[in-house]
Amino acid sequence: MIGAEVTFDVALPKIVWGWLVSTNMWAKSIATGTFLLGIYFIKKYPEQDNFFRKWLPILGLIFIGITLLVTVLDLHHIFRFWKIFFHPHFTSAVTLGAWVVSAFVIVLLISFWSWATGNKKLLDRVMIPGFILAFFSTIYTAGIMGEATAREVWVFPSEMISMLLSAMLAGSAAYLIIDALYGNILQEKVRRELGYILFGSAGLSAAMFIGELFFAKMHSEFSYEVVKVLAFGEVAPFFWIGIVFAFIIPMMLVGIANEYRRYRYAWIASIFALIGLWLIKHAWLIAPQTLPLS
Amino acid sequence: MRLGFLVDLSRCMGCMACAVACKAENNVPLHSWRLRVKYIDQGEFPDVKRHFVPLRCNHCDNAPCERICPVSALHYLPNGIVNVDHERCIGCASCMMACPYNAIYIDPITNSADKCTYCAHRIEVGLMPACVVACPTHANIFGDLDDPESEISKYIKNHRDVMVRKPELNTHPKHFYVRGSTVALDPLASERPEGYTIFTEVKFLEHIGGH
Ligand code: SF4
Ligand code: SF4
């Protein structure tokens, strides 16, 4: 006997979490990355802190706003979202995430107020809790993916590291774009450092994705099949364009920018990085959903 | 008390009585299922075999769906049933992403997660699940796994080939199969070409839900 084929079955859902979830992860990377990096640059270059004290809360609030919006839109019961606060189930990374992000929003609002009123001390006071909350806001989605046991490629802690790197990539890219849009207001050394962060996080992310894909020991047949879908299957165009846009092109362009002091290349690199990041997130989210579970 | 199911696959003839009874009992909408029977054809004519596999929630002892649900809409009953509270559910579909068996759906009418509950409402009043009653060959064996005298416990004791789906995931299903094969229980052991077969259209839905 050879081969076996399903000849009778019900229609099965292919995509359960779609582009709204990819957008959630993408926007959250920008919001948390700009916060984490913003705090670092405020501490390291106090003479340049006005830029970061202004853009850290603005970018944070815009992109965490997008994250929250798509999260709620993705619920089938949109108006019941409050139950997560009143009937929480703390074994769930979804619950933990909702609580952590809400606290992070409060920190962002305080940061915004601090910038709007010029009261620098206010932000200084929430820096440490904000840093911790931004960190956990970034990684909690890795917890959710780890708990989504049906999709065996999403493994904690590699997801966590990948999400932290995404935050660094997105945060540095966002600041480089803002800097270019407002006529290169940052000092050269700060701009260069942002470029190095973009370069480094892109390189490490690429290494992680490629390493996981081609060299990691697959822990199940399911993950092995997902890798095939990602690398050669229907999700492959998203995945490879994502790899090139998010990592390869930005690394080359930032390299040129920093080496030859042609900083407009860093700006273009950042645009590519942000577009590519969405594509990569989407590919990684969709691929395991294309396989049947039952 | 730990309620469990066992399907003797050698008795199942794929008549769908269980699936129809389940739909009728639980108002399961079109395109959704709590219990279904999947057909898998193996081999090449004339050397062929058809497998029938009734699939439903496994009421895992270590249920990832229960763990991931942010509002405890999925919860354990004292008898081991993994139950759903439709009023509590916020419809985040995390449970769908966590269940390795594709046993949960979002009901398009109530917008809440739903799945097989082992007919918890019938058990409560001393009845058997609807699918057990409807099965003409008594392929579905339901009962208390903690009671050594129950039919299911005896079945498990007397058969060497007791299988569960995806044991490697440590979800500890309380749903067993005997006289089955990997082809029947492992989704990757069979191909799933989309399109019309002799009976039906085998297909994936691109996106569930209303967006
Ligand atoms: S089979 Fe799926 S839905 Fe049922 S208890 Fe296990 S994880 Fe939950
Ligand atoms: S869809 Fe409903 S039952 Fe499923 S995890 Fe979300 S809130 Fe819980």
Short mmCIF file of N, CA and C in Angstrom, two decimals, chain A residues 66-210:
data_model
loop_
_atom_site.label_atom_id
_atom_site.label_comp_id
_atom_site.label_asym_id
_atom_site.label_seq_id
_atom_site.Cartn_x
_atom_site.Cartn_y
_atom_site.Cartn_z
N ILE A 66 -1.77 51.69 17.92
CA ILE A 66 -2.08 50.79 16.79
C ILE A 66 -2.15 49.34 17.30
N THR A 67 -1.20 48.99 18.16
CA THR A 67 -1.19 47.63 18.71
C THR A 67 -2.51 47.32 19.42
N LEU A 68 -2.93 48.25 20.27
CA LEU A 68 -4.15 47.99 21.03
C LEU A 68 -5.36 47.97 20.11
N LEU A 69 -5.36 48.85 19.14
CA LEU A 69 -6.50 48.90 18.21
C LEU A 69 -6.65 47.57 17.47
N VAL A 70 -5.56 47.09 16.88
CA VAL A 70 -5.69 45.84 16.10
C VAL A 70 -5.97 44.66 17.02
N THR A 71 -5.49 44.73 18.25
CA THR A 71 -5.76 43.63 19.19
C THR A 71 -7.26 43.55 19.47
N VAL A 72 -7.84 44.71 19.74
CA VAL A 72 -9.27 44.70 20.06
C VAL A 72 -10.09 44.36 18.81
N LEU A 73 -9.66 44.89 17.66
CA LEU A 73 -10.38 44.59 16.42
C LEU A 73 -10.35 43.10 16.09
N ASP A 74 -9.32 42.42 16.54
CA ASP A 74 -9.18 41.00 16.23
C ASP A 74 -10.07 40.13 17.11
N LEU A 75 -10.62 40.71 18.16
CA LEU A 75 -11.49 39.92 19.03
C LEU A 75 -12.84 39.70 18.33
N HIS A 76 -13.38 38.51 18.50
CA HIS A 76 -14.71 38.28 17.95
C HIS A 76 -15.78 38.92 18.84
N HIS A 77 -15.40 39.19 20.07
CA HIS A 77 -16.30 39.93 20.96
C HIS A 77 -15.58 41.21 21.38
N ILE A 78 -15.61 42.20 20.51
CA ILE A 78 -14.83 43.41 20.73
C ILE A 78 -15.18 44.08 22.06
N PHE A 79 -16.46 44.12 22.36
CA PHE A 79 -16.86 44.90 23.54
C PHE A 79 -16.76 44.12 24.85
N ARG A 80 -16.17 42.95 24.76
CA ARG A 80 -15.97 42.21 26.02
C ARG A 80 -14.51 42.26 26.46
N PHE A 81 -13.68 43.07 25.78
CA PHE A 81 -12.25 43.02 26.07
C PHE A 81 -11.93 43.33 27.54
N TRP A 82 -12.82 44.11 28.17
CA TRP A 82 -12.58 44.49 29.56
C TRP A 82 -12.55 43.28 30.50
N LYS A 83 -13.13 42.16 30.04
CA LYS A 83 -13.17 40.99 30.93
C LYS A 83 -11.78 40.50 31.29
N ILE A 84 -10.82 40.85 30.45
CA ILE A 84 -9.45 40.42 30.69
C ILE A 84 -8.91 41.06 31.98
N PHE A 85 -9.51 42.18 32.36
CA PHE A 85 -9.09 42.83 33.61
C PHE A 85 -9.94 42.41 34.81
N PHE A 86 -11.18 41.99 34.52
CA PHE A 86 -12.06 41.67 35.64
C PHE A 86 -12.24 40.17 35.88
N HIS A 87 -11.89 39.38 34.86
CA HIS A 87 -11.91 37.92 35.05
C HIS A 87 -10.58 37.36 34.57
N PRO A 88 -9.47 37.87 35.06
CA PRO A 88 -8.19 37.45 34.49
C PRO A 88 -7.83 36.01 34.85
N HIS A 89 -7.14 35.38 33.92
CA HIS A 89 -6.67 34.01 34.16
C HIS A 89 -5.15 34.08 34.01
N PHE A 90 -4.45 34.07 35.13
CA PHE A 90 -3.03 34.43 35.09
C PHE A 90 -2.10 33.33 34.58
N THR A 91 -2.64 32.19 34.19
CA THR A 91 -1.76 31.22 33.51
C THR A 91 -1.58 31.64 32.05
N SER A 92 -2.40 32.59 31.61
CA SER A 92 -2.39 32.96 30.20
C SER A 92 -1.45 34.14 29.94
N ALA A 93 -0.57 33.95 28.97
CA ALA A 93 0.33 35.05 28.59
C ALA A 93 -0.47 36.19 27.95
N VAL A 94 -1.66 35.89 27.45
CA VAL A 94 -2.52 36.94 26.89
C VAL A 94 -2.91 37.90 28.01
N THR A 95 -3.29 37.34 29.14
CA THR A 95 -3.69 38.16 30.29
C THR A 95 -2.50 38.99 30.78
N LEU A 96 -1.38 38.31 30.98
CA LEU A 96 -0.20 39.02 31.48
C LEU A 96 0.15 40.16 30.54
N GLY A 97 0.09 39.88 29.25
CA GLY A 97 0.42 40.90 28.25
C GLY A 97 -0.51 42.08 28.35
N ALA A 98 -1.80 41.82 28.48
CA ALA A 98 -2.77 42.91 28.53
C ALA A 98 -2.48 43.81 29.72
N TRP A 99 -2.15 43.19 30.84
CA TRP A 99 -1.86 43.97 32.05
C TRP A 99 -0.57 44.77 31.90
N VAL A 100 0.45 44.12 31.38
CA VAL A 100 1.75 44.79 31.24
C VAL A 100 1.65 45.95 30.25
N VAL A 101 0.98 45.71 29.12
CA VAL A 101 0.89 46.77 28.11
C VAL A 101 0.07 47.94 28.67
N SER A 102 -0.96 47.64 29.43
CA SER A 102 -1.76 48.73 30.01
C SER A 102 -0.89 49.60 30.93
N ALA A 103 -0.07 48.94 31.73
CA ALA A 103 0.82 49.69 32.62
C ALA A 103 1.82 50.49 31.79
N PHE A 104 2.27 49.90 30.70
CA PHE A 104 3.22 50.59 29.81
C PHE A 104 2.58 51.84 29.20
N VAL A 105 1.30 51.74 28.86
CA VAL A 105 0.59 52.90 28.30
C VAL A 105 0.58 54.03 29.34
N ILE A 106 0.39 53.67 30.60
CA ILE A 106 0.39 54.71 31.65
C ILE A 106 1.75 55.39 31.69
N VAL A 107 2.82 54.59 31.61
CA VAL A 107 4.17 55.17 31.61
C VAL A 107 4.35 56.09 30.40
N LEU A 108 3.83 55.66 29.26
CA LEU A 108 3.96 56.50 28.05
C LEU A 108 3.20 57.81 28.22
N LEU A 109 2.02 57.73 28.84
CA LEU A 109 1.25 58.96 29.05
C LEU A 109 2.01 59.92 29.98
N ILE A 110 2.62 59.34 31.02
CA ILE A 110 3.41 60.17 31.94
C ILE A 110 4.60 60.79 31.17
N SER A 111 5.22 59.98 30.31
CA SER A 111 6.36 60.49 29.53
C SER A 111 5.91 61.64 28.63
N PHE A 112 4.73 61.46 28.06
CA PHE A 112 4.20 62.50 27.17
C PHE A 112 3.95 63.79 27.97
N TRP A 113 3.37 63.61 29.12
CA TRP A 113 3.08 64.77 29.98
C TRP A 113 4.39 65.45 30.38
N SER A 114 5.37 64.62 30.64
CA SER A 114 6.69 65.14 31.04
C SER A 114 7.27 66.01 29.91
N TRP A 115 7.14 65.53 28.67
CA TRP A 115 7.66 66.32 27.55
C TRP A 115 6.80 67.57 27.33
N ALA A 116 5.47 67.40 27.39
CA ALA A 116 4.57 68.52 27.09
C ALA A 116 4.73 69.66 28.10
N THR A 117 4.99 69.31 29.34
CA THR A 117 5.10 70.35 30.37
C THR A 117 6.55 70.75 30.62
N GLY A 118 7.46 70.05 29.99
CA GLY A 118 8.89 70.36 30.19
C GLY A 118 9.40 69.91 31.55
N ASN A 119 8.62 69.09 32.23
CA ASN A 119 9.02 68.60 33.55
C ASN A 119 9.80 67.29 33.39
N LYS A 120 11.12 67.46 33.17
CA LYS A 120 11.95 66.29 32.86
C LYS A 120 11.95 65.26 33.98
N LYS A 121 11.80 65.74 35.20
CA LYS A 121 11.90 64.84 36.36
C LYS A 121 10.85 63.72 36.31
N LEU A 122 9.69 64.09 35.72
CA LEU A 122 8.60 63.13 35.65
C LEU A 122 9.02 61.87 34.88
N LEU A 123 9.62 62.09 33.72
CA LEU A 123 10.08 60.93 32.93
C LEU A 123 11.20 60.21 33.68
N ASP A 124 12.09 60.99 34.29
CA ASP A 124 13.20 60.35 35.00
C ASP A 124 12.69 59.37 36.06
N ARG A 125 11.57 59.76 36.69
CA ARG A 125 11.04 58.90 37.76
C ARG A 125 10.47 57.58 37.24
N VAL A 126 9.91 57.63 36.02
CA VAL A 126 9.29 56.39 35.52
C VAL A 126 10.20 55.61 34.58
N MET A 127 11.45 56.06 34.48
CA MET A 127 12.35 55.41 33.53
C MET A 127 12.55 53.92 33.82
N ILE A 128 12.84 53.62 35.07
CA ILE A 128 13.16 52.22 35.38
C ILE A 128 11.93 51.33 35.25
N PRO A 129 10.79 51.71 35.92
CA PRO A 129 9.61 50.85 35.68
C PRO A 129 9.22 50.80 34.21
N GLY A 130 9.38 51.93 33.52
CA GLY A 130 9.05 51.97 32.09
C GLY A 130 9.92 51.01 31.30
N PHE A 131 11.20 50.99 31.63
CA PHE A 131 12.13 50.09 30.93
C PHE A 131 11.70 48.64 31.12
N ILE A 132 11.37 48.31 32.37
CA ILE A 132 10.95 46.93 32.67
C ILE A 132 9.65 46.60 31.93
N LEU A 133 8.70 47.55 31.97
CA LEU A 133 7.41 47.29 31.31
C LEU A 133 7.57 47.17 29.80
N ALA A 134 8.43 48.02 29.22
CA ALA A 134 8.65 47.95 27.77
C ALA A 134 9.28 46.61 27.42
N PHE A 135 10.20 46.17 28.25
CA PHE A 135 10.86 44.88 28.02
C PHE A 135 9.83 43.75 28.02
N PHE A 136 8.97 43.75 29.06
CA PHE A 136 7.99 42.66 29.13
C PHE A 136 6.89 42.81 28.08
N SER A 137 6.61 44.06 27.70
CA SER A 137 5.62 44.24 26.63
C SER A 137 6.13 43.65 25.33
N THR A 138 7.43 43.74 25.14
CA THR A 138 8.01 43.17 23.93
C THR A 138 7.96 41.65 23.94
N ILE A 139 8.27 41.07 25.07
CA ILE A 139 8.44 39.60 25.04
C ILE A 139 7.17 38.81 25.35
N TYR A 140 6.11 39.47 25.84
CA TYR A 140 4.97 38.65 26.25
C TYR A 140 4.35 37.91 25.06
N THR A 141 4.44 38.51 23.87
CA THR A 141 3.86 37.82 22.70
C THR A 141 4.61 36.51 22.44
N ALA A 142 5.89 36.50 22.79
CA ALA A 142 6.64 35.24 22.66
C ALA A 142 6.04 34.21 23.62
N GLY A 143 5.59 34.69 24.78
CA GLY A 143 4.93 33.80 25.74
C GLY A 143 3.65 33.24 25.15
N ILE A 144 2.88 34.10 24.49
CA ILE A 144 1.63 33.62 23.88
C ILE A 144 1.95 32.58 22.81
N MET A 145 2.96 32.89 22.00
CA MET A 145 3.30 31.95 20.94
C MET A 145 3.81 30.64 21.52
N GLY A 146 4.53 30.74 22.61
CA GLY A 146 5.00 29.51 23.27
C GLY A 146 3.84 28.71 23.82
N GLU A 147 2.79 29.41 24.27
CA GLU A 147 1.63 28.70 24.82
C GLU A 147 0.72 28.14 23.72
N ALA A 148 0.87 28.70 22.51
CA ALA A 148 0.07 28.20 21.39
C ALA A 148 0.71 26.91 20.89
N THR A 149 0.55 25.87 21.69
CA THR A 149 1.32 24.64 21.49
C THR A 149 1.02 23.96 20.16
N ALA A 150 -0.08 24.35 19.54
CA ALA A 150 -0.41 23.69 18.27
C ALA A 150 0.62 24.01 17.20
N ARG A 151 1.25 25.16 17.32
CA ARG A 151 2.17 25.59 16.25
C ARG A 151 3.59 25.43 16.77
N GLU A 152 4.16 24.26 16.50
CA GLU A 152 5.36 23.89 17.23
C GLU A 152 6.64 24.61 16.86
N VAL A 153 6.58 25.53 15.90
CA VAL A 153 7.83 26.25 15.59
C VAL A 153 8.02 27.47 16.47
N TRP A 154 6.93 27.91 17.09
CA TRP A 154 7.02 29.10 17.94
C TRP A 154 7.51 28.66 19.32
N VAL A 155 8.80 28.71 19.49
CA VAL A 155 9.36 28.15 20.72
C VAL A 155 9.95 29.25 21.59
N PHE A 156 9.57 29.22 22.83
CA PHE A 156 10.19 30.08 23.83
C PHE A 156 11.51 29.42 24.22
N PRO A 157 12.65 30.06 24.41
CA PRO A 157 12.87 31.49 24.42
C PRO A 157 13.39 32.08 23.09
N SER A 158 13.46 31.25 22.04
CA SER A 158 14.02 31.84 20.82
C SER A 158 13.09 32.93 20.28
N GLU A 159 11.77 32.74 20.48
CA GLU A 159 10.83 33.80 20.06
C GLU A 159 11.12 35.08 20.84
N MET A 160 11.44 34.91 22.11
CA MET A 160 11.66 36.06 22.97
C MET A 160 12.87 36.87 22.47
N ILE A 161 13.94 36.15 22.15
CA ILE A 161 15.14 36.84 21.68
C ILE A 161 14.85 37.51 20.34
N SER A 162 14.14 36.80 19.50
CA SER A 162 13.80 37.35 18.21
C SER A 162 12.96 38.62 18.37
N MET A 163 12.04 38.63 19.33
CA MET A 163 11.20 39.82 19.53
C MET A 163 12.00 40.99 20.11
N LEU A 164 12.94 40.67 20.96
CA LEU A 164 13.80 41.75 21.48
C LEU A 164 14.62 42.38 20.36
N LEU A 165 15.13 41.52 19.50
CA LEU A 165 15.92 42.04 18.37
C LEU A 165 15.03 42.86 17.43
N SER A 166 13.78 42.39 17.24
CA SER A 166 12.85 43.17 16.41
C SER A 166 12.64 44.56 17.01
N ALA A 167 12.53 44.61 18.34
CA ALA A 167 12.31 45.91 18.99
C ALA A 167 13.52 46.83 18.75
N MET A 168 14.72 46.26 18.83
CA MET A 168 15.92 47.08 18.60
C MET A 168 15.97 47.58 17.15
N LEU A 169 15.65 46.67 16.25
CA LEU A 169 15.64 47.01 14.82
C LEU A 169 14.61 48.11 14.55
N ALA A 170 13.39 47.88 15.06
CA ALA A 170 12.30 48.82 14.78
C ALA A 170 12.55 50.16 15.47
N GLY A 171 13.05 50.10 16.70
CA GLY A 171 13.29 51.34 17.45
C GLY A 171 14.34 52.20 16.77
N SER A 172 15.46 51.59 16.39
CA SER A 172 16.52 52.39 15.76
C SER A 172 16.06 52.91 14.40
N ALA A 173 15.32 52.07 13.66
CA ALA A 173 14.83 52.50 12.35
C ALA A 173 13.89 53.69 12.50
N ALA A 174 13.00 53.60 13.48
CA ALA A 174 12.02 54.69 13.66
C ALA A 174 12.74 56.00 13.98
N TYR A 175 13.72 55.95 14.86
CA TYR A 175 14.44 57.19 15.22
C TYR A 175 15.23 57.74 14.02
N LEU A 176 15.82 56.85 13.24
CA LEU A 176 16.57 57.33 12.07
C LEU A 176 15.63 58.01 11.06
N ILE A 177 14.44 57.47 10.93
CA ILE A 177 13.48 58.08 10.00
C ILE A 177 13.06 59.47 10.51
N ILE A 178 12.74 59.54 11.79
CA ILE A 178 12.32 60.84 12.35
C ILE A 178 13.46 61.85 12.21
N ASP A 179 14.66 61.41 12.48
CA ASP A 179 15.82 62.30 12.38
C ASP A 179 15.96 62.85 10.96
N ALA A 180 15.80 61.96 9.99
CA ALA A 180 15.93 62.40 8.59
C ALA A 180 14.78 63.34 8.22
N LEU A 181 13.57 62.99 8.68
CA LEU A 181 12.40 63.82 8.33
C LEU A 181 12.54 65.24 8.86
N TYR A 182 13.17 65.38 10.01
CA TYR A 182 13.31 66.71 10.62
C TYR A 182 14.69 67.32 10.38
N GLY A 183 15.34 66.87 9.32
CA GLY A 183 16.56 67.54 8.87
C GLY A 183 17.80 67.26 9.68
N ASN A 184 18.02 66.01 10.01
CA ASN A 184 19.24 65.57 10.69
C ASN A 184 19.56 66.39 11.94
N ILE A 185 18.65 66.31 12.88
CA ILE A 185 18.87 67.09 14.10
C ILE A 185 19.76 66.39 15.12
N LEU A 186 19.93 65.11 14.93
CA LEU A 186 20.76 64.38 15.90
C LEU A 186 22.24 64.63 15.63
N GLN A 187 23.02 64.59 16.68
CA GLN A 187 24.48 64.65 16.48
C GLN A 187 24.92 63.42 15.71
N GLU A 188 26.02 63.59 14.99
CA GLU A 188 26.48 62.50 14.13
C GLU A 188 26.75 61.21 14.91
N LYS A 189 27.35 61.37 16.08
CA LYS A 189 27.70 60.16 16.84
C LYS A 189 26.44 59.38 17.26
N VAL A 190 25.36 60.12 17.55
CA VAL A 190 24.12 59.45 17.94
C VAL A 190 23.54 58.72 16.73
N ARG A 191 23.56 59.42 15.60
CA ARG A 191 23.03 58.83 14.37
C ARG A 191 23.82 57.56 14.00
N ARG A 192 25.12 57.67 14.15
CA ARG A 192 25.96 56.50 13.83
C ARG A 192 25.64 55.33 14.76
N GLU A 193 25.44 55.68 16.03
CA GLU A 193 25.16 54.61 16.99
C GLU A 193 23.82 53.94 16.68
N LEU A 194 22.84 54.78 16.30
CA LEU A 194 21.55 54.20 15.90
C LEU A 194 21.77 53.26 14.70
N GLY A 195 22.62 53.70 13.79
CA GLY A 195 22.93 52.86 12.61
C GLY A 195 23.56 51.54 13.03
N TYR A 196 24.49 51.60 13.98
CA TYR A 196 25.13 50.36 14.43
C TYR A 196 24.11 49.42 15.09
N ILE A 197 23.19 50.02 15.84
CA ILE A 197 22.16 49.18 16.50
C ILE A 197 21.29 48.52 15.43
N LEU A 198 20.93 49.31 14.42
CA LEU A 198 20.13 48.74 13.33
C LEU A 198 20.90 47.62 12.64
N PHE A 199 22.15 47.89 12.36
CA PHE A 199 23.00 46.90 11.67
C PHE A 199 23.11 45.62 12.52
N GLY A 200 23.41 45.81 13.79
CA GLY A 200 23.64 44.65 14.66
C GLY A 200 22.37 43.83 14.86
N SER A 201 21.26 44.52 15.11
CA SER A 201 20.03 43.74 15.36
C SER A 201 19.57 43.06 14.08
N ALA A 202 19.77 43.70 12.94
CA ALA A 202 19.40 43.05 11.66
C ALA A 202 20.26 41.81 11.45
N GLY A 203 21.56 41.95 11.70
CA GLY A 203 22.46 40.81 11.50
C GLY A 203 22.12 39.64 12.41
N LEU A 204 21.89 39.96 13.69
CA LEU A 204 21.58 38.88 14.63
C LEU A 204 20.23 38.24 14.32
N SER A 205 19.27 39.08 13.94
CA SER A 205 17.94 38.53 13.60
C SER A 205 18.06 37.60 12.40
N ALA A 206 18.77 38.06 11.38
CA ALA A 206 18.92 37.24 10.18
C ALA A 206 19.58 35.91 10.55
N ALA A 207 20.61 35.99 11.39
CA ALA A 207 21.31 34.77 11.79
C ALA A 207 20.34 33.83 12.52
N MET A 208 19.50 34.41 13.36
CA MET A 208 18.55 33.56 14.10
C MET A 208 17.56 32.88 13.17
N PHE A 209 16.99 33.66 12.25
CA PHE A 209 16.00 33.08 11.34
C PHE A 209 16.63 31.98 10.47
N ILE A 210 17.75 32.33 9.87
CA ILE A 210 18.38 31.36 8.97
C ILE A 210 18.86 30.14 9.76
#
